[in-house]
PDB file of C-alpha atoms in Angstrom:
ATOM      1  CA  MET Z   9      -1.103 -17.063  -9.772  1.00 46.00           C
ATOM      2  CA  GLY Z  10      -4.858 -15.575  -9.910  1.00 41.00           C
ATOM      3  CA  VAL Z  11      -6.532 -14.252 -13.407  1.00 35.00           C
ATOM      4  CA  GLU Z  12      -6.625 -10.272 -13.338  1.00 35.00           C
ATOM      5  CA  GLY Z  13     -10.642 -10.017 -12.402  1.00 36.00           C
ATOM      6  CA  ARG Z  14     -11.062 -12.472 -10.463  1.00 35.00           C
ATOM      7  CA  ALA Z  15     -11.819 -12.989  -6.569  1.00 40.00           C
ATOM      8  CA  ASP Z  16      -8.269 -13.318  -5.033  1.00 43.00           C
ATOM      9  CA  ALA Z  17      -6.487 -15.887  -3.818  1.00 40.00           C
ATOM     10  CA  ASP Z  18      -8.314 -14.746  -0.328  1.00 45.00           C
ATOM     11  CA  GLY Z  19     -11.195 -14.463  -1.352  1.00 40.00           C
ATOM     12  CA  HIS Z  20     -11.741 -10.956  -1.824  1.00 39.00           C
ATOM     13  CA  PRO Z  21     -12.533  -9.521  -5.566  1.00 36.00           C
ATOM     14  CA  GLY Z  22     -10.003  -6.855  -6.339  1.00 37.00           C
ATOM     15  CA  VAL Z  23     -11.718  -3.672  -6.119  1.00 34.00           C
ATOM     16  CA  GLU Z  24     -12.616  -0.947  -5.177  1.00 34.00           C
ATOM     17  CA  GLY Z  25     -14.094  -0.343  -1.639  1.00 34.00           C
ATOM     18  CA  GLN Z  26     -13.980  -4.057  -1.482  1.00 34.00           C
ATOM     19  CA  ALA Z  27     -14.052  -5.414   2.627  1.00 32.00           C
ATOM     20  CA  GLY Z  28     -11.263  -7.411   3.357  1.00 33.00           C
ATOM     21  CA  ALA Z  29     -11.555 -10.104   5.391  1.00 32.00           C
ATOM     22  CA  ASP Z  30      -8.606  -8.310   8.140  1.00 35.00           C
ATOM     23  CA  GLY Z  31     -10.975  -6.127   8.784  1.00 29.00           C
ATOM     24  CA  TRP Z  32     -10.179  -3.338   6.126  1.00 28.00           C
ATOM     25  CA  ALA Z  33     -12.826  -1.444   4.206  1.00 29.00           C
ATOM     26  CA  GLY Z  34     -12.612   0.373   0.851  1.00 30.00           C
ATOM     27  CA  ALA Z  35     -12.480   4.083   0.407  1.00 31.00           C
ATOM     28  CA  GLY Z  36     -10.398   4.826   3.281  1.00 31.00           C
ATOM     29  CA  ARG Z  37     -12.990   3.658   5.909  1.00 28.00           C
ATOM     30  CA  PRO Z  38     -12.567   1.146   8.096  1.00 30.00           C
ATOM     31  CA  SER Z  39     -14.463  -2.058   9.241  1.00 31.00           C
ATOM     32  CA  SER Z  40     -15.901  -2.044  13.099  1.00 30.00           C
ATOM     33  CA  ARG Z  41     -13.214  -4.921  13.446  1.00 31.00           C
ATOM     34  CA  ARG Z  42      -9.969  -3.839  15.088  1.00 31.00           C
ATOM     35  CA  ARG Z  43      -6.990  -6.109  15.539  1.00 33.00           C
ATOM     36  CA  GLN Z  44      -3.367  -6.273  16.485  1.00 35.00           C
ATOM     37  CA  GLY Z  45      -0.810  -6.075  13.446  1.00 38.00           C
ATOM     38  CA  PRO Z  46       2.230  -6.292  12.315  1.00 37.00           C
ATOM     39  CA  ALA Z  47       5.055  -4.540  14.820  1.00 35.00           C
ATOM     40  CA  GLY Z  48       2.205  -3.920  17.017  1.00 33.00           C
ATOM     41  CA  ALA Z  49       0.576  -1.467  15.063  1.00 36.00           C
ATOM     42  CA  SER Z  50      -2.900  -0.867  16.560  1.00 33.00           C
ATOM     43  CA  ALA Z  51      -5.668  -2.101  13.697  1.00 32.00           C
ATOM     44  CA  GLY Z  52      -8.079   0.644  14.290  1.00 32.00           C
ATOM     45  CA  SER Z  53      -5.565   2.619  11.709  1.00 36.00           C
ATOM     46  CA  ARG Z  54      -7.699   4.088   8.254  1.00 38.00           C
ATOM     47  CA  ALA Z  55      -7.879   1.616   5.190  1.00 42.00           C
ATOM     48  CA  ASP Z  56      -4.827  -0.486   4.761  1.00 47.00           C
ATOM     49  CA  GLY Z  57      -2.974   1.376   6.616  1.00 45.00           C
ATOM     50  CA  GLU Z  58      -0.978  -1.867   8.008  1.00 52.00           C
ATOM     51  CA  GLY Z  59      -0.262  -2.187   4.470  1.00 50.00           C
ATOM     52  CA  THR Z  60       2.745   0.237   5.122  1.00 55.00           C
ATOM     53  CA  THR Z  61       3.684  -0.607   8.566  1.00 66.00           C
ATOM     54  CA  ARG Z  62       4.136  -4.260   7.434  1.00 70.00           C
ATOM     55  CA  ALA Z  63       6.663  -3.221   4.462  1.00 71.00           C
ATOM     56  CA  LEU Z  64       8.370  -0.977   7.487  1.00 73.00           C
ATOM     57  CA  THR Z  65       8.751  -4.324   9.589  1.00 81.00           C
ATOM     58  CA  PRO Z  66      12.094  -5.831   8.771  1.00 84.00           C
ATOM     59  CA  PRO Z  67      11.176  -9.906   7.523  1.00 86.00           C
ATOM     60  CA  THR Z  68      12.497 -10.974  11.193  1.00 87.00           C
ATOM     61  CA  GLU Z  69      10.675  -9.234  13.619  1.00 89.00           C
ATOM     62  CA  LEU Z  70       7.141 -10.189  11.293  1.00 89.00           C
ATOM     63  CA  ARG Z  71       8.065 -13.638  10.844  1.00 91.00           C
ATOM     64  CA  ARG Z  72       8.234 -13.709  15.309  1.00 92.00           C
ATOM     65  CA  HIS Z  73       4.580 -11.599  14.942  1.00 90.00           C
ATOM     66  CA  LEU Z  74       3.389 -14.322  12.600  1.00 91.00           C
ATOM     67  CA  ASP Z  75       4.524 -17.316  13.863  1.00 91.00           C
ATOM     68  CA  ALA Z  76       2.750 -15.670  17.455  1.00 91.00           C
ATOM     69  CA  ARG Z  77      -0.604 -15.397  15.784  1.00 90.00           C
ATOM     70  CA  LEU Z  78      -0.665 -18.512  13.635  1.00 92.00           C
ATOM     71  CA  SER Z  79      -2.047 -21.550  15.778  1.00 90.00           C
ATOM     72  CA  GLY Z  80       0.065 -25.108  14.815  1.00 93.00           C
ATOM     73  CA  ALA Z  81      -1.185 -26.227  11.003  1.00 94.00           C
ATOM     74  CA  PRO Z  82      -1.106 -23.206   9.763  1.00 94.00           C
ATOM     75  CA  ARG Z  83       2.483 -22.360  11.758  1.00 94.00           C
ATOM     76  CA  ALA Z  84       3.808 -25.406  10.581  1.00 95.00           C
ATOM     77  CA  TRP Z  85       2.791 -24.504   7.048  1.00 94.00           C
ATOM     78  CA  LEU Z  86       4.453 -21.042   6.993  1.00 93.00           C
ATOM     79  CA  HIS Z  87       8.085 -22.918   8.622  1.00 94.00           C
ATOM     80  CA  GLN Z  88       7.626 -25.472   5.681  1.00 94.00           C
ATOM     81  CA  ALA Z  89       7.429 -22.842   2.553  1.00 94.00           C
ATOM     82  CA  LEU Z  90      10.160 -21.033   3.906  1.00 94.00           C
ATOM     83  CA  ASP Z  91      11.931 -23.503   3.670  1.00 93.00           C
ATOM     84  CA  GLU Z  92      11.390 -24.874   0.797  1.00 91.00           C
ATOM     85  CA  ALA Z  93      11.848 -20.760  -0.788  1.00 92.00           C
ATOM     86  CA  ALA Z  94      15.129 -20.450   1.323  1.00 92.00           C
ATOM     87  CA  ALA Z  95      16.403 -23.586  -0.589  1.00 89.00           C
ATOM     88  CA  ASN Z  96      15.232 -22.842  -3.970  1.00 80.00           C
ATOM     89  CA  PRO Z  97      15.551 -19.582  -4.158  1.00 78.00           C
ATOM     90  CA  GLY Z  98      15.209 -16.767  -7.380  1.00 66.00           C
ATOM     91  CA  SER Z  99      13.179 -18.426 -10.254  1.00 61.00           C
ATOM     92  CA  HIS Z 100      13.084 -22.097 -11.197  1.00 54.00           C
ATOM     93  CA  GLY Z 101      12.133 -23.391 -14.746  1.00 56.00           C
ATOM     94  CA  PRO Z 102       8.082 -21.953 -15.595  1.00 62.00           C
ATOM     95  CA  ILE Z 103       7.105 -21.058 -11.987  1.00 71.00           C
ATOM     96  CA  SER Z 104       9.023 -21.990  -8.500  1.00 80.00           C
ATOM     97  CA  VAL Z 105       7.800 -24.231  -5.877  1.00 84.00           C
ATOM     98  CA  TRP Z 106       7.313 -20.620  -3.504  1.00 90.00           C
ATOM     99  CA  GLU Z 107       5.091 -19.210  -5.547  1.00 90.00           C
ATOM    100  CA  LEU Z 108       2.577 -21.472  -5.709  1.00 90.00           C
ATOM    101  CA  ARG Z 109       3.160 -21.586  -1.773  1.00 93.00           C
ATOM    102  CA  ILE Z 110       2.187 -17.762  -2.438  1.00 94.00           C
ATOM    103  CA  ALA Z 111      -1.266 -18.621  -4.262  1.00 92.00           C
ATOM    104  CA  GLU Z 112      -1.665 -20.824  -1.470  1.00 92.00           C
ATOM    105  CA  ALA Z 113      -1.291 -18.182   1.623  1.00 93.00           C
ATOM    106  CA  GLY Z 114      -4.844 -17.094   2.279  1.00 91.00           C
ATOM    107  CA  ARG Z 115      -5.822 -20.534   2.496  1.00 93.00           C
ATOM    108  CA  ARG Z 116      -3.285 -22.187   3.822  1.00 92.00           C
ATOM    109  CA  CYS Z 117      -2.624 -19.313   7.345  1.00 92.00           C
ATOM    110  CA  GLY Z 118      -6.210 -17.148   6.398  1.00 91.00           C
ATOM    111  CA  PRO Z 119      -6.734 -14.075   4.895  1.00 87.00           C
ATOM    112  CA  GLU Z 120      -5.952 -12.352   8.259  1.00 88.00           C
ATOM    113  CA  ASP Z 121      -2.650 -13.009   7.598  1.00 92.00           C
ATOM    114  CA  ALA Z 122      -1.847 -14.201   3.995  1.00 92.00           C
ATOM    115  CA  ASP Z 123       0.156 -11.023   2.821  1.00 92.00           C
ATOM    116  CA  SER Z 124       2.310 -11.731   5.694  1.00 93.00           C
ATOM    117  CA  ALA Z 125       2.879 -14.687   5.318  1.00 95.00           C
ATOM    118  CA  ARG Z 126       3.553 -14.368   1.335  1.00 95.00           C
ATOM    119  CA  VAL Z 127       6.313 -10.925   1.718  1.00 95.00           C
ATOM    120  CA  LEU Z 128       8.103 -13.260   3.807  1.00 95.00           C
ATOM    121  CA  ILE Z 129       7.755 -16.151   1.588  1.00 95.00           C
ATOM    122  CA  LEU Z 130       8.979 -13.984  -1.369  1.00 95.00           C
ATOM    123  CA  HIS Z 131      12.119 -12.597   1.763  1.00 94.00           C
ATOM    124  CA  ALA Z 132      12.726 -16.201   2.156  1.00 94.00           C
ATOM    125  CA  ALA Z 133      13.193 -16.948  -1.927  1.00 94.00           C
ATOM    126  CA  ARG Z 134      14.669 -13.498  -2.114  1.00 93.00           C
ATOM    127  CA  ALA Z 135      12.711 -12.178  -5.237  1.00 93.00           C
ATOM    128  CA  ASP Z 136      14.760 -10.572  -7.728  1.00 92.00           C
ATOM    129  CA  ILE Z 137      13.046  -8.178  -9.561  1.00 94.00           C
ATOM    130  CA  ASP Z 138      12.443 -10.594 -12.499  1.00 91.00           C
ATOM    131  CA  ALA Z 139      10.021 -13.294 -10.439  1.00 92.00           C
ATOM    132  CA  LEU Z 140       9.340 -10.320  -8.571  1.00 94.00           C
ATOM    133  CA  THR Z 141       7.519  -8.659 -11.927  1.00 95.00           C
ATOM    134  CA  ARG Z 142       5.755 -12.062 -13.177  1.00 92.00           C
ATOM    135  CA  VAL Z 143       4.188 -12.779  -9.493  1.00 93.00           C
ATOM    136  CA  TYR Z 144       2.817  -9.504  -9.799  1.00 96.00           C
ATOM    137  CA  PHE Z 145       1.390  -9.687 -13.168  1.00 95.00           C
ATOM    138  CA  GLN Z 146      -0.110 -13.454 -12.597  1.00 92.00           C
ATOM    139  CA  GLY Z 147      -0.917 -12.251  -9.774  1.00 92.00           C
ATOM    140  CA  THR Z 148      -4.356 -11.780  -7.863  1.00 94.00           C
ATOM    141  CA  ALA Z 149      -5.143  -9.087  -6.310  1.00 94.00           C
ATOM    142  CA  ALA Z 150      -3.310 -10.435  -2.461  1.00 94.00           C
ATOM    143  CA  GLU Z 151      -0.639 -11.332  -4.476  1.00 95.00           C
ATOM    144  CA  ARG Z 152       0.505  -8.014  -5.789  1.00 96.00           C
ATOM    145  CA  ARG Z 153      -0.388  -6.508  -1.722  1.00 95.00           C
ATOM    146  CA  ALA Z 154       2.314  -9.064  -1.024  1.00 95.00           C
ATOM    147  CA  VAL Z 155       4.507  -8.019  -3.334  1.00 96.00           C
ATOM    148  CA  LEU Z 156       4.244  -3.730  -2.863  1.00 96.00           C
ATOM    149  CA  HIS Z 157       4.676  -4.543   0.104  1.00 95.00           C
ATOM    150  CA  ALA Z 158       7.949  -6.416   0.157  1.00 95.00           C
ATOM    151  CA  LEU Z 159       9.610  -3.740  -2.240  1.00 96.00           C
ATOM    152  CA  PRO Z 160      11.413  -2.127   0.555  1.00 93.00           C
ATOM    153  CA  HIS Z 161      13.067  -5.663   1.514  1.00 90.00           C
ATOM    154  CA  LEU Z 162      14.268  -6.730  -1.781  1.00 94.00           C
ATOM    155  CA  VAL Z 163      15.025  -4.041  -4.635  1.00 95.00           C
ATOM    156  CA  PRO Z 164      17.327  -0.908  -3.408  1.00 94.00           C
ATOM    157  CA  GLY Z 165      17.170   0.562  -6.815  1.00 95.00           C
ATOM    158  CA  ARG Z 166      14.498   2.225  -8.952  1.00 96.00           C
ATOM    159  CA  GLU Z 167      13.982  -1.233 -11.269  1.00 97.00           C
ATOM    160  CA  ALA Z 168      10.762  -1.780  -9.785  1.00 97.00           C
ATOM    161  CA  LEU Z 169       8.893   1.148 -10.405  1.00 97.00           C
ATOM    162  CA  PRO Z 170       7.035  -0.224 -13.181  1.00 97.00           C
ATOM    163  CA  LEU Z 171       4.521  -1.949 -10.523  1.00 98.00           C
ATOM    164  CA  VAL Z 172       4.393   0.755  -8.474  1.00 98.00           C
ATOM    165  CA  GLU Z 173       3.459   2.901 -11.500  1.00 97.00           C
ATOM    166  CA  ASP Z 174       0.908  -0.749 -12.194  1.00 97.00           C
ATOM    167  CA  ALA Z 175      -0.744  -0.078  -9.141  1.00 97.00           C
ATOM    168  CA  LEU Z 176      -1.439   3.127  -9.110  1.00 97.00           C
ATOM    169  CA  ARG Z 177      -3.204   3.644 -11.928  1.00 96.00           C
ATOM    170  CA  THR Z 178      -5.945   0.968 -10.275  1.00 94.00           C
ATOM    171  CA  ASN Z 179      -8.598   2.213  -8.799  1.00 92.00           C
ATOM    172  CA  ASP Z 180      -8.554  -0.321  -6.005  1.00 95.00           C
ATOM    173  CA  THR Z 181      -8.604   1.627  -2.361  1.00 95.00           C
ATOM    174  CA  ARG Z 182      -5.843  -1.715  -1.213  1.00 94.00           C
ATOM    175  CA  LEU Z 183      -3.568  -1.951  -3.808  1.00 96.00           C
ATOM    176  CA  LEU Z 184      -2.983   1.924  -3.816  1.00 96.00           C
ATOM    177  CA  ALA Z 185      -2.353   1.859   0.052  1.00 95.00           C
ATOM    178  CA  ALA Z 186       0.111  -0.606  -0.710  1.00 95.00           C
ATOM    179  CA  ALA Z 187       1.584   1.230  -3.537  1.00 97.00           C
ATOM    180  CA  VAL Z 188       1.900   4.368  -2.409  1.00 96.00           C
ATOM    181  CA  GLY Z 189       4.467   2.908   0.918  1.00 95.00           C
ATOM    182  CA  PRO Z 190       8.463   3.634   1.398  1.00 95.00           C
ATOM    183  CA  TYR Z 191       9.203   1.673  -2.159  1.00 96.00           C
ATOM    184  CA  ALA Z 192       7.312   4.716  -3.102  1.00 97.00           C
ATOM    185  CA  ALA Z 193       8.750   7.237  -0.896  1.00 96.00           C
ATOM    186  CA  ARG Z 194      12.086   6.969  -2.060  1.00 95.00           C
ATOM    187  CA  HIS Z 195      12.260   6.221  -5.490  1.00 97.00           C
ATOM    188  CA  LEU Z 196       8.862   8.156  -6.864  1.00 97.00           C
ATOM    189  CA  ASP Z 197      10.131  10.905  -9.014  1.00 96.00           C
ATOM    190  CA  PRO Z 198       8.338  14.628  -7.733  1.00 97.00           C
ATOM    191  CA  HIS Z 199       6.071  14.446  -9.748  1.00 96.00           C
ATOM    192  CA  GLN Z 200       5.138  10.970  -9.861  1.00 97.00           C
ATOM    193  CA  TRP Z 201       5.091  11.370  -6.018  1.00 97.00           C
ATOM    194  CA  ARG Z 202       2.668  14.382  -5.685  1.00 97.00           C
ATOM    195  CA  HIS Z 203       0.005  12.991  -8.484  1.00 97.00           C
ATOM    196  CA  ALA Z 204       0.398   9.251  -6.032  1.00 97.00           C
ATOM    197  CA  VAL Z 205      -0.975  11.997  -3.353  1.00 97.00           C
ATOM    198  CA  LEU Z 206      -4.171  13.270  -5.263  1.00 96.00           C
ATOM    199  CA  LYS Z 207      -5.244   9.725  -6.722  1.00 96.00           C
ATOM    200  CA  CYS Z 208      -5.415   8.844  -2.427  1.00 97.00           C
ATOM    201  CA  LEU Z 209      -7.218  11.622  -2.173  1.00 96.00           C
ATOM    202  CA  PHE Z 210      -9.740  11.458  -5.238  1.00 93.00           C
ATOM    203  CA  THR Z 211     -10.583   7.671  -4.327  1.00 95.00           C
ATOM    204  CA  GLY Z 212     -10.412   8.092  -0.572  1.00 94.00           C
ATOM    205  CA  VAL Z 213      -7.287   6.748   0.472  1.00 96.00           C
ATOM    206  CA  PRO Z 214      -6.678   8.132   3.579  1.00 95.00           C
ATOM    207  CA  VAL Z 215      -2.844   9.401   3.447  1.00 95.00           C
ATOM    208  CA  ASP Z 216      -2.157   8.482   6.478  1.00 93.00           C
ATOM    209  CA  THR Z 217      -0.949   5.172   4.726  1.00 94.00           C
ATOM    210  CA  VAL Z 218       1.189   7.707   2.886  1.00 96.00           C
ATOM    211  CA  ALA Z 219       4.939   6.945   3.472  1.00 95.00           C
ATOM    212  CA  ASP Z 220       6.838   9.822   4.660  1.00 94.00           C
ATOM    213  CA  LEU Z 221       4.025  12.402   3.843  1.00 95.00           C
ATOM    214  CA  GLU Z 222       5.271  14.576   6.054  1.00 93.00           C
ATOM    215  CA  HIS Z 223       9.162  14.916   4.078  1.00 92.00           C
ATOM    216  CA  ARG Z 224       8.138  15.252   1.210  1.00 94.00           C
ATOM    217  CA  ALA Z 225       5.620  17.498   1.179  1.00 95.00           C
ATOM    218  CA  HIS Z 226       7.148  20.016   2.899  1.00 92.00           C
ATOM    219  CA  ARG Z 227       6.717  22.897   0.983  1.00 90.00           C
ATOM    220  CA  ASP Z 228       6.174  21.525  -2.014  1.00 94.00           C
ATOM    221  CA  THR Z 229       4.550  24.631  -3.436  1.00 93.00           C
ATOM    222  CA  GLU Z 230       3.839  23.176  -7.084  1.00 96.00           C
ATOM    223  CA  LEU Z 231       1.651  20.167  -4.738  1.00 96.00           C
ATOM    224  CA  ALA Z 232       0.277  23.166  -2.788  1.00 95.00           C
ATOM    225  CA  ARG Z 233      -1.159  24.468  -6.379  1.00 95.00           C
ATOM    226  CA  MET Z 234      -2.491  21.079  -7.190  1.00 96.00           C
ATOM    227  CA  LEU Z 235      -3.897  20.908  -3.976  1.00 95.00           C
ATOM    228  CA  GLY Z 236      -5.632  23.695  -4.090  1.00 94.00           C
ATOM    229  CA  ASP Z 237      -6.694  23.538  -7.564  1.00 94.00           C
ATOM    230  CA  TYR Z 238      -8.076  19.891  -6.864  1.00 95.00           C
ATOM    231  CA  ALA Z 239     -10.315  21.795  -3.430  1.00 94.00           C
ATOM    232  CA  ALA Z 240     -11.416  24.395  -6.238  1.00 94.00           C
ATOM    233  CA  GLU Z 241     -12.960  22.201  -8.869  1.00 94.00           C
ATOM    234  CA  ARG Z 242     -14.589  20.298  -5.846  1.00 93.00           C
ATOM    235  CA  THR Z 243     -16.164  23.419  -4.891  1.00 94.00           C
ATOM    236  CA  ALA Z 244     -17.202  24.491  -7.935  1.00 94.00           C
ATOM    237  CA  ALA Z 245     -19.415  20.689  -8.519  1.00 94.00           C
ATOM    238  CA  GLY Z 246     -20.707  21.358  -4.987  1.00 94.00           C
ATOM    239  CA  ARG Z 247     -18.656  18.046  -3.487  1.00 94.00           C
ATOM    240  CA  PRO Z 248     -16.685  17.961  -0.387  1.00 93.00           C
ATOM    241  CA  VAL Z 249     -13.129  18.483  -0.105  1.00 93.00           C
ATOM    242  CA  PRO Z 250     -11.752  15.653   1.794  1.00 93.00           C
ATOM    243  CA  GLU Z 251      -9.942  17.088   4.769  1.00 93.00           C
ATOM    244  CA  ASP Z 252      -6.927  15.311   4.652  1.00 95.00           C
ATOM    245  CA  LEU Z 253      -6.204  17.654   1.660  1.00 95.00           C
ATOM    246  CA  TYR Z 254      -6.258  20.309   4.793  1.00 92.00           C
ATOM    247  CA  ARG Z 255      -3.683  17.909   6.368  1.00 92.00           C
ATOM    248  CA  VAL Z 256      -1.479  17.820   3.371  1.00 95.00           C
ATOM    249  CA  LEU Z 257      -1.797  21.358   1.940  1.00 93.00           C
ATOM    250  CA  THR Z 258      -0.906  22.291   5.618  1.00 92.00           C
ATOM    251  CA  LEU Z 259       2.311  20.153   5.353  1.00 93.00           C
ATOM    252  CA  THR Z 260       3.342  21.801   2.118  1.00 93.00           C
ATOM    253  CA  ASP Z 261       3.441  25.412   4.083  1.00 83.00           C
ATOM    254  CA  PRO Z 262       4.035  24.479   8.324  1.00 70.00           C
ATOM    255  CA  THR Z 263       3.202  28.242   8.890  1.00 73.00           C
ATOM    256  CA  ALA Z 264      -0.527  28.102   7.291  1.00 61.00           C
ATOM    257  CA  THR Z 265      -3.675  26.954   8.867  1.00 56.00           C
ATOM    258  CA  PRO Z 266      -5.952  24.704   7.237  1.00 52.00           C
ATOM    259  CA  PRO Z 267      -9.085  26.206   5.990  1.00 51.00           C
ATOM    260  CA  ALA Z 268     -11.461  25.658   7.491  1.00 53.00           C
ATOM    261  CA  PRO Z 269     -14.762  23.559   6.372  1.00 49.00           C
ATOM    262  CA  ALA Z 270     -16.970  26.719   6.394  1.00 41.00           C
ATOM    263  CA  ALA Z 271     -15.087  28.057   3.791  1.00 43.00           C
ATOM    264  CA  GLN Z 272     -15.272  24.997   1.408  1.00 41.00           C
ATOM    265  CA  HIS Z 273     -17.997  27.224  -0.907  1.00 40.00           C
ATOM    266  CA  GLY Z 274     -15.766  29.828  -1.838  1.00 42.00           C
ATOM    267  CA  GLY Z 275     -12.092  27.763  -3.161  1.00 41.00           C
ATOM    268  CA  ILE Z 276      -9.184  28.546  -1.197  1.00 40.00           C
ATOM    269  CA  ARG Z 277      -5.646  29.781  -2.491  1.00 38.00           C
ATOM    270  CA  GLY Z 278      -2.970  28.630  -2.146  1.00 39.00           C
ATOM    271  CA  THR Z 279      -1.790  27.102   1.469  1.00 37.00           C
ATOM    272  CA  ASP Z 280      -3.155  30.276   3.276  1.00 38.00           C
ATOM    273  CA  GLY Z 281      -6.568  29.131   3.810  1.00 36.00           C
ATOM    274  CA  LYS Z 282      -7.772  32.606   2.493  1.00 37.00           C
ATOM    275  CA  GLU Z 283     -11.624  32.406   0.179  1.00 35.00           C
ATOM    276  CA  SER Z 284     -10.344  33.090  -3.469  1.00 32.00           C
TER     277      SER Z 284
END
C-alpha cells in the first residue's frame, strides 16, 4: 500500500491538476488523447468522467471489457489475482493476498487499466467495510479511487460515507471525481451533496462526473441560492463564473434560462438569470 504524498502505484502524483497516464488531466482539462472506456464510454469525456462510468458498470461487463484490452501476461495476472481474491475473500491476517495484488495492479496491468483491475479485485474479494476502509486509508491516491469506484458494487448502506467525506475534503481532482459517483448520489444528505457540487465547481471538476445530478438538483432552491452566492463572489473578485455553474443553476429550476456570460459582471440572482 502507498503512503500519502508519494507517487501512487501507477506512478502518478496524487495531487490536483496532474494528468494521469490514462489520458485524464486534472482540474477538468482533458488531454489530447482519446480512448474507449468501460462499457463503450468515450474517453473524450472531461476529467475523470470514466470513473463514474466504471462505478456504474456491472463487474461482469467490466471484466469482459478488461479481458478484451489486456494482452497475454497482464490478462493472465488479472485472472490469477481474481481467482486468489475469490478463494480468500474478506480479511486474513494483517494484510490479505488480494490487497497486495491491488498494490501491484498499476505495474501489472498498466496505468490505463489499473483502476478497473482494482475494482474487479475488490469485488472478487467481497471486501467488507473494514477491508475497504483499510485499503482506502493505507493506499495511494489510485487505490483510493478504486475503493470509491467499487462502493456501489459492495456497500448497500451508508457505512462507507466516511470514505466519501474524506475524499471530498481533498483538492485531488481525480479523487473528487471518483467521490461524487453513484454511491455519493445515493447516500449523501442534501447539505453534504450541495457542498460536493460546489467543491467540484471550485476545483474545476466537471459536473458531468456528478452522478444523478439532474435528479438531485431538480428544484433545489437551497442549491440555487448557494450557486448564486458563489457566482456573486466570483464576479465581485473579478473572476469568471464557471460555465458548469449555469448548467447546474438551470437544473435547479427547469423553467429558468441560464444567465448569459455577458451578464456576469452584474452578478446573478436566484435562478431567473437577472442581474442583481
